[in-house]
């Protein structure tokens, strides 16, 4: 249960955000509803997210895996749900997304992806527990611009996941909407 109501005052700014969210995601995002109780926080968050969306030095799949690893480490079900949906919409393999919480036991990941997942968890730990050899490997494989972006994305997802978890936000069903079987994809026994 959310720790703030998800029915903020319906200011013009909130209605514009609500319209954009419905148009872009099919529903109003609960973090937007929660942050709308403080319009300055919401405006700053939206401006920050627009800026972050322009970062492009890091491969989008590696970025998604890092974000999901942070969300899983923190336990943010809203972020896991939304991150899964966004990544599936981009075409990322379902198995990779489902296995993030147990990535160490999964065979779905390349060595580079494993390093990214480990790094995301290490940066998320309090205090951060990044080993020099892991950072060196990633910096050498990704290059410094992408390594800096990876580090910043892990920090950004920490911000998102911690805000959403602290506010008590939970899954909005995004994952379910992209995993619903269609008639063409159902097994014969399901039809």
Short mmCIF file of C-alpha atoms in Angstrom, two decimals:
data_model
loop_
_atom_site.label_atom_id
_atom_site.label_comp_id
_atom_site.label_asym_id
_atom_site.label_seq_id
_atom_site.Cartn_x
_atom_site.Cartn_y
_atom_site.Cartn_z
CA UNK A 1 0.00 0.00 0.00
CA UNK A 2 1.35 3.39 -0.98
CA UNK A 3 2.44 5.61 1.91
CA UNK A 4 1.03 8.70 0.18
CA UNK A 5 -2.23 8.93 -1.68
CA UNK A 6 -2.08 8.43 -5.40
CA UNK A 7 -4.76 11.08 -5.91
CA UNK A 8 -2.90 14.41 -5.71
CA UNK A 9 -4.55 17.74 -6.39
CA UNK A 10 -5.51 17.90 -10.05
CA UNK A 11 -3.49 20.95 -10.99
CA UNK A 12 -2.94 21.85 -14.62
CA UNK A 13 0.62 20.54 -14.34
CA UNK A 14 -0.60 17.21 -12.94
CA UNK A 15 -3.23 16.87 -15.68
CA UNK A 16 -0.58 17.46 -18.37
CA UNK A 17 1.70 14.87 -16.74
CA UNK A 18 -1.26 12.48 -16.47
CA UNK A 19 -2.13 12.93 -20.18
CA UNK A 20 1.48 12.39 -21.25
CA UNK A 21 1.85 9.32 -19.05
CA UNK A 22 -1.35 7.72 -20.40
CA UNK A 23 -0.32 8.48 -23.98
CA UNK A 24 3.21 7.14 -23.52
CA UNK A 25 2.72 4.21 -21.12
CA UNK A 26 -0.98 3.42 -21.33
CA UNK A 27 -1.59 4.45 -17.73
CA UNK A 28 -0.56 7.09 -15.24
CA UNK A 29 2.65 6.05 -13.51
CA UNK A 30 2.30 5.77 -9.74
CA UNK A 31 5.63 7.52 -9.06
CA UNK A 32 4.26 10.55 -10.95
CA UNK A 33 1.08 10.48 -8.89
CA UNK A 34 3.08 10.24 -5.67
CA UNK A 35 5.57 12.98 -6.54
CA UNK A 36 2.76 15.28 -7.73
CA UNK A 37 2.03 16.05 -4.08
CA UNK A 38 5.10 18.27 -4.34
CA UNK A 39 5.09 19.86 -7.81
CA UNK A 40 8.66 21.13 -7.49
CA UNK A 41 9.91 17.62 -6.79
CA UNK A 42 7.91 16.25 -9.71
CA UNK A 43 9.13 18.97 -12.11
CA UNK A 44 12.74 18.39 -11.07
CA UNK A 45 12.32 14.63 -11.43
CA UNK A 46 10.83 14.95 -14.92
CA UNK A 47 13.58 17.32 -16.07
CA UNK A 48 16.23 14.99 -14.65
CA UNK A 49 14.68 11.94 -16.35
CA UNK A 50 14.54 13.77 -19.70
CA UNK A 51 18.25 14.53 -19.34
CA UNK A 52 19.14 10.95 -18.32
CA UNK A 53 17.20 9.59 -21.33
CA UNK A 54 19.69 11.36 -23.62
CA UNK A 55 22.72 9.48 -22.27
CA UNK A 56 23.89 7.09 -24.99
CA UNK A 57 27.43 5.87 -24.33
CA UNK A 58 26.29 2.59 -22.75
CA UNK A 59 24.57 -0.26 -24.59
CA UNK A 60 20.82 -0.11 -23.77
CA UNK A 61 20.66 -3.79 -22.77
CA UNK A 62 23.56 -3.41 -20.34
CA UNK A 63 21.90 -0.29 -18.95
CA UNK A 64 18.63 -2.19 -18.48
CA UNK A 65 20.34 -5.09 -16.73
CA UNK A 66 22.13 -2.70 -14.38
CA UNK A 67 18.86 -0.93 -13.55
CA UNK A 68 17.06 -4.23 -12.94
CA UNK A 69 19.91 -5.48 -10.71
CA UNK A 70 19.62 -2.36 -8.58
CA UNK A 71 15.83 -2.71 -8.36
CA UNK A 72 16.16 -6.36 -7.35
CA UNK A 73 18.82 -5.54 -4.74
CA UNK A 74 16.67 -2.82 -3.20
CA UNK A 75 13.46 -4.80 -3.58
CA UNK A 76 11.51 -2.25 -5.61
CA UNK A 77 8.68 -4.22 -7.20
CA UNK A 78 7.45 -1.15 -9.08
CA UNK A 79 10.85 -0.67 -10.71
CA UNK A 80 11.20 -4.37 -11.53
CA UNK A 81 7.74 -4.37 -13.12
CA UNK A 82 8.27 -1.20 -15.16
CA UNK A 83 11.87 -2.07 -16.09
CA UNK A 84 10.76 -5.48 -17.36
CA UNK A 85 8.04 -3.89 -19.50
CA UNK A 86 10.31 -1.20 -20.97
CA UNK A 87 13.00 -3.75 -21.79
CA UNK A 88 10.57 -6.23 -23.36
CA UNK A 89 9.12 -3.40 -25.48
CA UNK A 90 12.67 -2.81 -26.75
CA UNK A 91 13.00 -6.53 -27.55
CA UNK A 92 15.25 -7.72 -24.75
CA UNK A 93 15.14 -11.47 -24.07
CA UNK A 94 12.53 -12.45 -21.50
CA UNK A 95 14.86 -14.97 -19.83
CA UNK A 96 17.50 -12.34 -19.13
CA UNK A 97 14.95 -10.08 -17.46
CA UNK A 98 13.35 -12.85 -15.42
CA UNK A 99 16.69 -14.17 -14.20
CA UNK A 100 18.07 -10.86 -12.88
CA UNK A 101 17.29 -11.65 -9.22
CA UNK A 102 19.16 -14.97 -9.53
CA UNK A 103 21.71 -14.00 -12.18
CA UNK A 104 24.57 -15.85 -10.50
CA UNK A 105 22.81 -19.19 -11.04
CA UNK A 106 21.53 -18.37 -14.55
CA UNK A 107 23.22 -19.28 -17.80
CA UNK A 108 21.43 -16.50 -19.70
CA UNK A 109 24.22 -13.93 -19.39
CA UNK A 110 27.50 -13.22 -21.15
CA UNK A 111 30.63 -12.57 -19.06
CA UNK A 112 30.25 -8.82 -19.70
CA UNK A 113 26.60 -8.87 -18.59
CA UNK A 114 27.62 -10.77 -15.43
CA UNK A 115 30.20 -8.08 -14.68
CA UNK A 116 27.58 -5.36 -15.17
CA UNK A 117 25.14 -7.15 -12.83
CA UNK A 118 27.85 -7.65 -10.21
CA UNK A 119 28.95 -4.02 -10.51
CA UNK A 120 25.37 -2.75 -10.12
CA UNK A 121 24.98 -4.76 -6.91
CA UNK A 122 28.38 -3.65 -5.61
CA UNK A 123 27.64 0.05 -6.21
CA UNK A 124 24.21 -0.36 -4.58
CA UNK A 125 25.64 -1.89 -1.41
CA UNK A 126 25.99 0.43 1.57
CA UNK A 127 28.81 1.33 1.64
CA UNK A 128 29.64 0.57 -2.00
CA UNK A 129 31.68 -2.63 -2.32
CA UNK A 130 33.24 -2.20 -5.76
CA UNK A 131 36.40 -4.26 -6.30
CA UNK A 132 39.16 -2.61 -8.33
CA UNK A 133 39.56 -5.61 -10.64
CA UNK A 134 35.85 -5.57 -11.52
CA UNK A 135 35.94 -1.81 -12.22
CA UNK A 136 39.12 -2.23 -14.29
CA UNK A 137 37.56 -5.04 -16.35
CA UNK A 138 34.43 -3.01 -17.05
CA UNK A 139 36.33 0.17 -17.85
CA UNK A 140 38.60 -1.76 -20.24
CA UNK A 141 35.67 -3.52 -21.98
CA UNK A 142 33.25 -0.58 -22.11
CA UNK A 143 35.59 2.41 -22.37
CA UNK A 144 35.59 5.26 -19.91
CA UNK A 145 32.52 7.14 -21.22
CA UNK A 146 30.28 4.05 -21.00
CA UNK A 147 31.80 3.04 -17.64
CA UNK A 148 31.00 6.48 -16.21
CA UNK A 149 27.47 6.22 -17.63
CA UNK A 150 27.03 2.75 -16.12
CA UNK A 151 28.07 4.08 -12.72
CA UNK A 152 25.73 7.05 -13.04
CA UNK A 153 22.83 4.83 -14.19
CA UNK A 154 23.29 2.59 -11.16
CA UNK A 155 23.13 5.70 -8.95
CA UNK A 156 20.05 6.99 -10.82
CA UNK A 157 18.26 3.67 -10.38
CA UNK A 158 19.18 3.70 -6.70
CA UNK A 159 17.41 7.06 -6.45
CA UNK A 160 14.34 5.78 -8.30
CA UNK A 161 14.11 2.46 -6.45
CA UNK A 162 14.66 3.99 -3.04
CA UNK A 163 12.04 6.70 -3.57
CA UNK A 164 9.49 4.23 -4.90
CA UNK A 165 10.17 1.65 -2.19
CA UNK A 166 10.10 4.22 0.60
CA UNK A 167 6.79 5.58 -0.71
CA UNK A 168 5.39 2.03 -0.73
CA UNK A 169 4.81 1.89 -4.49
CA UNK A 170 4.34 -1.60 -5.90
CA UNK A 171 3.87 -3.21 -9.29
CA UNK A 172 1.30 -1.63 -11.62
CA UNK A 173 0.99 -4.73 -13.81
CA UNK A 174 3.24 -3.62 -16.67
CA UNK A 175 5.01 -6.99 -16.82
CA UNK A 176 1.70 -8.81 -17.04
CA UNK A 177 0.64 -6.79 -20.07
CA UNK A 178 3.67 -7.85 -22.09
CA UNK A 179 3.60 -11.48 -20.95
CA UNK A 180 -0.05 -12.14 -21.71
CA UNK A 181 -0.21 -14.97 -24.22
CA UNK A 182 -1.99 -14.23 -27.47
CA UNK A 183 -3.96 -16.90 -29.33
CA UNK A 184 -1.07 -17.33 -31.78
CA UNK A 185 1.42 -17.92 -28.96
CA UNK A 186 -0.68 -20.14 -26.68
CA UNK A 187 0.08 -23.81 -26.33
CA UNK A 188 -2.63 -26.08 -27.81
CA UNK A 189 -3.84 -27.02 -24.30
CA UNK A 190 -4.38 -23.34 -23.44
CA UNK A 191 -6.61 -22.58 -26.46
#
